[in-house]
XYZ file of C-alpha atoms in Angstrom:
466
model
C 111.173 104.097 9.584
C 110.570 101.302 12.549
C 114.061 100.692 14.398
C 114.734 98.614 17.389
C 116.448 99.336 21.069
C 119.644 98.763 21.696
C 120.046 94.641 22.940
C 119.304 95.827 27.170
C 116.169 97.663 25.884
C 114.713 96.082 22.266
C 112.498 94.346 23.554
C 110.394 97.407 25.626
C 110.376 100.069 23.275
C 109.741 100.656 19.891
C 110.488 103.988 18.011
C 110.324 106.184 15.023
C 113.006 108.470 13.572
C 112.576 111.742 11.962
C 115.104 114.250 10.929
C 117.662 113.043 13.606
C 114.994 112.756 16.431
C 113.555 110.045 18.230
C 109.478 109.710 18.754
C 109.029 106.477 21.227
C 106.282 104.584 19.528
C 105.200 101.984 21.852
C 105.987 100.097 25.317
C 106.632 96.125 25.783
C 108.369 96.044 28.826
C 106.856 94.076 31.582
C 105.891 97.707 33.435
C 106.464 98.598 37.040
C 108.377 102.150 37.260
C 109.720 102.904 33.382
C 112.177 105.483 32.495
C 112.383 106.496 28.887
C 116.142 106.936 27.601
C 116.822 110.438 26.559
C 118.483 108.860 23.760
C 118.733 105.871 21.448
C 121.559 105.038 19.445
C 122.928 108.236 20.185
C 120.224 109.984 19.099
C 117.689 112.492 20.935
C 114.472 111.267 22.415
C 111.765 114.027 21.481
C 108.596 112.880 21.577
C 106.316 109.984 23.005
C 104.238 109.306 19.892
C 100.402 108.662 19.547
C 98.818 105.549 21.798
C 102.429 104.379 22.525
C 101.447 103.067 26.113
C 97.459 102.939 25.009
C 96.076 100.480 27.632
C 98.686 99.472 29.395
C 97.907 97.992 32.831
C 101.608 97.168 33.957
C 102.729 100.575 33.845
C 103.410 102.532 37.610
C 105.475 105.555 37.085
C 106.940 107.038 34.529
C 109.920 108.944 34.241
C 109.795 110.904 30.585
C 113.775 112.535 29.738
C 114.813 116.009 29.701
C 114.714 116.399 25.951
C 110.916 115.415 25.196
C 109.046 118.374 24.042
C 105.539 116.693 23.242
C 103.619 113.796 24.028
C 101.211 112.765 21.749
C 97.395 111.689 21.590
C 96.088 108.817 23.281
C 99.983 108.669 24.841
C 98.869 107.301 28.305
C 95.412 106.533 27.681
C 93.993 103.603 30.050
C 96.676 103.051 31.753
C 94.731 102.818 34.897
C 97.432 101.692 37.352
C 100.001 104.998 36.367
C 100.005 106.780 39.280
C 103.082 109.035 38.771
C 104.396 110.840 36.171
C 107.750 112.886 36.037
C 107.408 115.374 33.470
C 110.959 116.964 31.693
C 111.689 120.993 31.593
C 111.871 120.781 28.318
C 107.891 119.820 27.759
C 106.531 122.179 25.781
C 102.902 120.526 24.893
C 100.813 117.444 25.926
C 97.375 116.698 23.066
C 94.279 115.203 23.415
C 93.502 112.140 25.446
C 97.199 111.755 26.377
C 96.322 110.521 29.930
C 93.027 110.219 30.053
C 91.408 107.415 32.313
C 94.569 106.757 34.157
C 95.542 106.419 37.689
C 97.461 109.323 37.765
C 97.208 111.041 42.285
C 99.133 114.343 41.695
C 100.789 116.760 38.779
C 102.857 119.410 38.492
C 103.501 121.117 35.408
C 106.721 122.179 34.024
C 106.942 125.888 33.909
C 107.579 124.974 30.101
C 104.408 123.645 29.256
C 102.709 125.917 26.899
C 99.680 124.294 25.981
C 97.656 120.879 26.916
C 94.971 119.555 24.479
C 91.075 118.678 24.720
C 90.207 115.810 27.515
C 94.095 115.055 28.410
C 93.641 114.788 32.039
C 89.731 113.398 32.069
C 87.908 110.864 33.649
C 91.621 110.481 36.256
C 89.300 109.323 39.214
C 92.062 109.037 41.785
C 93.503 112.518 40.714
C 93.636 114.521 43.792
C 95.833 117.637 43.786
C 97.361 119.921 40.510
C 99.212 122.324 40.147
C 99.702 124.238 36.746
C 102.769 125.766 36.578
C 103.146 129.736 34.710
C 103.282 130.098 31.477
C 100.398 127.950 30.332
C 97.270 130.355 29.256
C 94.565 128.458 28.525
C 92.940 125.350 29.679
C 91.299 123.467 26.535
C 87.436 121.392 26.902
C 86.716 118.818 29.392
C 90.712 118.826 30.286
C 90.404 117.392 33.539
C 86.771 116.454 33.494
C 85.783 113.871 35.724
C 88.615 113.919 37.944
C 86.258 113.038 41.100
C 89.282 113.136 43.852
C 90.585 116.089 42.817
C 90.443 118.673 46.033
C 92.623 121.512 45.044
C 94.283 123.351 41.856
C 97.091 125.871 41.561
C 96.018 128.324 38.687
C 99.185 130.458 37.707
C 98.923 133.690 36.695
C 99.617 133.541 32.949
C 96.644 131.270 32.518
C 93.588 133.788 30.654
C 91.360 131.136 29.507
C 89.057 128.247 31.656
C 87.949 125.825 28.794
C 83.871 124.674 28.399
C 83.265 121.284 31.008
C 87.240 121.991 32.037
C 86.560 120.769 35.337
C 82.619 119.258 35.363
C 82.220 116.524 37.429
C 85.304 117.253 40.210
C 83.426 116.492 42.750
C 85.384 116.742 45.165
C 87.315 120.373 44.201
C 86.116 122.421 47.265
C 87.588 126.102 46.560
C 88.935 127.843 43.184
C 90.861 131.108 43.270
C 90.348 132.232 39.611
C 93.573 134.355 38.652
C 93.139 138.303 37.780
C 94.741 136.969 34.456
C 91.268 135.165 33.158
C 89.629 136.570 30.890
C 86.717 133.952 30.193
C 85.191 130.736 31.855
C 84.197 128.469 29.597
C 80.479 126.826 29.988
C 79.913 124.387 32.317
C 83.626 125.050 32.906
C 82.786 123.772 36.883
C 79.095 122.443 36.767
C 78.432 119.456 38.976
C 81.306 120.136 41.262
C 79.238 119.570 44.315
C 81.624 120.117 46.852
C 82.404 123.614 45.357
C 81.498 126.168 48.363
C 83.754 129.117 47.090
C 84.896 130.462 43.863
C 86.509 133.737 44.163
C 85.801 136.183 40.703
C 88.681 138.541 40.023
C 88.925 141.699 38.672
C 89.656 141.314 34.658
C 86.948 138.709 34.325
C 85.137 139.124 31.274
C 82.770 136.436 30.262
C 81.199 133.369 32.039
C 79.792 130.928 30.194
C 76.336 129.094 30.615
C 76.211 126.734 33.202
C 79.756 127.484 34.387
C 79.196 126.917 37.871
C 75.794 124.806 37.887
C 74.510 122.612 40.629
C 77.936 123.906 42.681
C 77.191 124.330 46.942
C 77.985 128.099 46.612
C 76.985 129.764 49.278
C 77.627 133.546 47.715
C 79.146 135.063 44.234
C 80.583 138.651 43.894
C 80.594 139.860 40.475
C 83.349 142.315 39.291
C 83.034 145.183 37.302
C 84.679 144.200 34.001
C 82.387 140.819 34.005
C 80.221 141.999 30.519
C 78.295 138.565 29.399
C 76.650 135.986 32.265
C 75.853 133.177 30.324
C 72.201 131.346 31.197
C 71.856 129.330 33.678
C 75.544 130.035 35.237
C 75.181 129.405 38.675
C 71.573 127.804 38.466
C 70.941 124.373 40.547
C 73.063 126.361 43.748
C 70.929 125.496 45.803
C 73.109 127.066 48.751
C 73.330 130.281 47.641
C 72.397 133.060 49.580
C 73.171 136.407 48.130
C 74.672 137.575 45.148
C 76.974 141.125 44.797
C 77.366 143.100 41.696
C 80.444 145.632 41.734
C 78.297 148.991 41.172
C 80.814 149.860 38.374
C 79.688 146.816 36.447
C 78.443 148.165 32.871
C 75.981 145.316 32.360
C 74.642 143.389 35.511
C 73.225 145.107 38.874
C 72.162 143.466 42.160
C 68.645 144.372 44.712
C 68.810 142.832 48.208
C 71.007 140.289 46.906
C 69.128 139.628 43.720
C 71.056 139.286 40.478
C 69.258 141.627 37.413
C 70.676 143.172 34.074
C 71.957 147.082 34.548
C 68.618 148.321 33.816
C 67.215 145.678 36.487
C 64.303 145.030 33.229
C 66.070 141.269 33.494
C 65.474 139.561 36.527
C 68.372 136.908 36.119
C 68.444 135.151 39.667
C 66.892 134.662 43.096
C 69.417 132.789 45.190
C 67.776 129.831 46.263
C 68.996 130.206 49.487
C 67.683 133.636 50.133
C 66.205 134.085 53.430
C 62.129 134.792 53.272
C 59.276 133.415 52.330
C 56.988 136.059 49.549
C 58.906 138.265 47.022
C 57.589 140.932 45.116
C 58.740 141.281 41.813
C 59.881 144.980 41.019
C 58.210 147.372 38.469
C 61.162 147.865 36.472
C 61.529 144.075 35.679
C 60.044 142.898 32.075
C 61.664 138.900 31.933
C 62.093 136.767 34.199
C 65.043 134.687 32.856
C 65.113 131.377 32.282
C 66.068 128.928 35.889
C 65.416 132.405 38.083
C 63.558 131.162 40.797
C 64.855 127.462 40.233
C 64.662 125.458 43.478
C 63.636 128.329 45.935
C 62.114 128.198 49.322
C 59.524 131.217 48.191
C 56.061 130.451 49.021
C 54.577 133.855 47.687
C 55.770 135.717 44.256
C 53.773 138.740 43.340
C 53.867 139.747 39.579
C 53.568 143.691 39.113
C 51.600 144.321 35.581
C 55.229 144.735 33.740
C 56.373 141.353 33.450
C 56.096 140.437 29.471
C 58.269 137.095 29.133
C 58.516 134.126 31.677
C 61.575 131.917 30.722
C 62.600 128.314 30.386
C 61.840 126.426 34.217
C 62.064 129.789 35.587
C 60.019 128.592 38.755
C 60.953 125.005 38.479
C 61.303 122.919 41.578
C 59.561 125.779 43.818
C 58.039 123.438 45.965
C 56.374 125.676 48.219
C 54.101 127.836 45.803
C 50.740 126.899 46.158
C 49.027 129.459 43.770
C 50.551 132.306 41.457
C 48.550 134.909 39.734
C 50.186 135.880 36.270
C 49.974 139.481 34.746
C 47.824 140.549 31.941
C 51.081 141.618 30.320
C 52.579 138.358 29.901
C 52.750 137.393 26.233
C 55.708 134.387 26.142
C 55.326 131.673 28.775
C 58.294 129.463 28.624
C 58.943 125.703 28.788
C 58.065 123.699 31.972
C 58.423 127.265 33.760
C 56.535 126.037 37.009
C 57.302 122.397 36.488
C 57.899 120.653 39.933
C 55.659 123.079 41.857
C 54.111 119.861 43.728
C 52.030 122.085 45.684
C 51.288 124.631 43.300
C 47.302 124.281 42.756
C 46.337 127.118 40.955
C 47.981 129.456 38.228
C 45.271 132.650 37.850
C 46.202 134.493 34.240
C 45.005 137.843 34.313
C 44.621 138.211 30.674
C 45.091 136.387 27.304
C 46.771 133.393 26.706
C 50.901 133.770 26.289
C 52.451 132.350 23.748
C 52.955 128.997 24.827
C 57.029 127.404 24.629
C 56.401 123.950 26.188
C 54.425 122.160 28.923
C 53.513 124.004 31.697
C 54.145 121.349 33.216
C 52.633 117.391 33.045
C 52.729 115.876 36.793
C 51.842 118.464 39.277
C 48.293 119.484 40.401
C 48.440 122.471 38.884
C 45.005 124.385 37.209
C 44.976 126.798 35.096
C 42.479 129.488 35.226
C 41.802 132.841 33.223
C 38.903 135.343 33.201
C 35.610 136.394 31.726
C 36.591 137.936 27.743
C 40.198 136.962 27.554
C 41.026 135.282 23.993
C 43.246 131.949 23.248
C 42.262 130.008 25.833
C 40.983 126.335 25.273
C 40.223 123.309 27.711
C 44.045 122.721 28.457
C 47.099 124.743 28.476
C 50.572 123.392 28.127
C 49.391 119.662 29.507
C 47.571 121.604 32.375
C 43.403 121.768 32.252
C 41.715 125.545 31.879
C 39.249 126.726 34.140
C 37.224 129.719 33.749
C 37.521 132.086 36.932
C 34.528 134.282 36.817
C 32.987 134.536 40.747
C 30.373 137.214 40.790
C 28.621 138.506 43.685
C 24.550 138.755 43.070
C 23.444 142.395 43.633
C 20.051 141.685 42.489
C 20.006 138.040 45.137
C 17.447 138.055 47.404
C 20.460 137.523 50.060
C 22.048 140.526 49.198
C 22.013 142.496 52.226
C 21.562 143.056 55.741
C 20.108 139.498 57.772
C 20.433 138.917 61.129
C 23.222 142.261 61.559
C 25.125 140.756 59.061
C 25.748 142.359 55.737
C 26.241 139.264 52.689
C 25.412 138.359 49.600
C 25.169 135.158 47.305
C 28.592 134.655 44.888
C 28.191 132.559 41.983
C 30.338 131.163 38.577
C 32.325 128.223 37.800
C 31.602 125.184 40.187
C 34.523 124.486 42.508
C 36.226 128.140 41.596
C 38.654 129.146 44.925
C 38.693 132.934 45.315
C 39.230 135.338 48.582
C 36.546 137.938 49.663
C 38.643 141.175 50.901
C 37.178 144.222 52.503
C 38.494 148.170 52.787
C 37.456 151.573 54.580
C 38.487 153.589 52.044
C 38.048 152.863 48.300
C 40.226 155.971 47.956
C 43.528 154.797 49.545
C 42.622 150.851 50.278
C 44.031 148.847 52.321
C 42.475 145.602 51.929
C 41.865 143.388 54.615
C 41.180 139.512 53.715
C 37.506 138.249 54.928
C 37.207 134.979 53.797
C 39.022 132.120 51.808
C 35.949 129.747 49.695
C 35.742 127.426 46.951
C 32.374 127.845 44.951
C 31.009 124.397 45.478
C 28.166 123.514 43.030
C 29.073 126.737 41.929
C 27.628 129.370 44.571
C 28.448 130.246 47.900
C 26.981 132.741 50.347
C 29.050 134.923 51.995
C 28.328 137.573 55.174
C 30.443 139.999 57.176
C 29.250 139.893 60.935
C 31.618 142.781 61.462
C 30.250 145.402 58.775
C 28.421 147.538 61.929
C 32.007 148.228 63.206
C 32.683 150.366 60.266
C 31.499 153.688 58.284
C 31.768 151.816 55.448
C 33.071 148.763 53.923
C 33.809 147.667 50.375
C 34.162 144.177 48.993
C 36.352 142.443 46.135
C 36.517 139.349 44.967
C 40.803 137.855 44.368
C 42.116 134.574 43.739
C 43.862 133.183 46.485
């Protein structure tokens, strides 16, 4: 049932009654600094029902009674002018949308609040400091997403649970404590908060979810022990990072010089972009590379071991200093756009068979692909990128094999415009080979000498792509 104010307020509020309580159910008033009565016709104000200041652009501050226990979806929504709010002890839970878009600069929570609903706080642009009070445990999906002034939060230590996109797009929040009391971190819970330099990971921490902290300015994350799922792509896009620390007691992730891998280190999971150091080799024990691992570093030189099985999802994306990469005969799964935005990446050499193909290798860059004599699968192009066959074989029976004019050389030939490396080694029993000569095969043969082969016992000669 629809009642009216009493004759001094009629004609700015209208209202509901239910079981002896009072839900306000929408705002006339000419706006300016409101307070809601506690009471109407003696009876108590409870609630602040569904859209019942929806769009108002009059509105300045609010003052909601002791008494009030909810306010309901869509309460405050647009009111892009409310800059204050005065919440009641006696709040016990805000839903979805209440105050979403408005000009709200500051909050602090009642310590009665027990819960706030989905997107209540999001897209408050002007929002600059919060503070949740205890007793509140969990902060729902995209609750304050958006809120691009927002510098600082107050977490309190009954809160357990960070809600998916909770925060996304504050990007001005510069440092978050996380409470030992969380349990989880929602995805994407603080992705795109670009002023983000710090995050500190307590103990109790048991999940973070994909993307949680993407494209943040972290310069360094410390995981603890009781963290036991790393969602993909968590802290991808960081450009800034440096190093990253696993607590040695951690059951399921392990860091190498800074380097964040699974326990068994058979996942490599991420290179900090930031990483000082130009080559990187990658370790025996790894089998994946996870998707985003190398995303957006400096590395100029990666070196594959013969272990590596699966390359994920833009795993070298953006790794604008690779100019060529040779991949293991092991490989079998070669994931989407995984050396996409390599601008300077000219040459991919597969040692073996053609991998199971995911996506584009990539469509845009320079990139060639080449594979050897005998290997299977391979057809003019590979994931948008053209094939090349890399077969450069020196000419034993050439009449320029051998010694002319004290120089030892010999004629290479195979695929026209081929780049390889001629190396050279002492000892074929313990090499340690020594790099000659950098070509390209140009109309498809190229003769090469060694001026220096009198300075040695012996020499021996192999053939590498760059």
């Amino acid at each position: 049932m629809l009642l009216a104010l009493p004759v001094a307020v009629e004609a700015q509020f209208t209202y509901t009654t239910n079981n002896g309580t009072i839900t306000i159910a929408g705002y006339n008033g000419p706006g300016g600094a409101v307070a809601i009565p506690n009471t109407v016709y003696g009876l108590p104000v409870v609630s602040v029902g569904t859209a019942a200041f929806y769009y108002n652009h009059a509105v300045t501050s609010i003052v909601i009674p002791n008494g009030v226990t909810n306010i309901g979806t869509y309460a405050f929504n647009w009111c892009n002018i409310l800059t204050n709010v005065s919440f009641p002890n006696s709040l016990i839970s805000i839903e979805d949308y209440a105050f979403q878009d408005s000009g709200l600069t500051t909050l602090a929570f009642p310590s009665s609040l027990r819960s706030i609903g989905a997107q209540t706080f999001s897209g408050c642009t002007a929002l600059r400091s919060l503070t949740i009070s205890n007793g509140l445990t969990s902060i729902p999906a995209m609750t304050f997403h958006y809120c691009s002034s927002l510098t600082s939060v107050t977490f309190p230590g009954s809160l357990t649970s960070i809600g998916s996109d909770a925060f996304i797009y504050c990007s001005s929040l510069t440092y978050v404590s996380i409470p030992a009391s969380v349990t989880s971190i929602g995805s994407f819970a603080f992705a795109n908060c670009t002023s983000l330099t710090n995050v500190s990971l307590t103990a109790n921490l048991a999940s973070i979810g994909s993307s949680a902290f993407q494209n943040t300015r972290l310069t360094s994350v410390t995981i603890p022990s009781t963290v036991t799922s790393i969602g993909s792509q968590a802290f991808s896009n960081c450009d800034g990072i440096t190093n990253i620390t696993v607590d040695p007691l951690n059951p399921s992730y392990s860091s190498s010089n800074g380097i964040l891998f699974n326990k068994s280190q058979t996942l490599l999971m991420l290179y900090p972009p930031a990483k000082s150091g130009s080559a990187y080799n990658i370790p025996a024990s790894a089998r994946n590379v996870d998707g985003y691992a190398f995303y957006h570093t400096m590395l100029a030189n990666v070196t594959f071991l013969n272990a590596v099985t699966n390359i994920g999802a833009y795993a070298f994306n953006g790794c604008t200093n690779l100019v060529n990469v040779t991949i293991p005969k092991s490989l079998v799964s070669f994931g989407e756009s995984a050396f996409a935005g390599c601008t300077k990446l000219v040459g991919l050499y597969f040692g073996g068979n053609a991998p199971m193909l995911l996506g584009k290798v990539s469509s845009s860059d320079p990139t060639i692909i080449y594979y050897l004599p005998g290997a299977t699968g391979w057809n003019t192009n590979y994931g948008g990128r053209p094939t090349v066959l890399w077969n450069p074989t020196p000419q034993k029976n050439s009449p320029n094999f051998g010694v002319r004019t004290n120089r030892f050389g010999f004629d290479i030939t195979g695929t026209a415009n081929i780049p390889l490396v001629v190396e050279a080694c002492t000892n074929f029993g313990n090499p340690i080979w020594l790099s000659l000569q950098s070509c390209t095969l140009t109309n498809g043969t190229i003769y090469f000498s060694d001026p220096q082969w009198m300075n040695y016992p012996s020499r021996f000669y192999r053939l590498r792509s760059p």
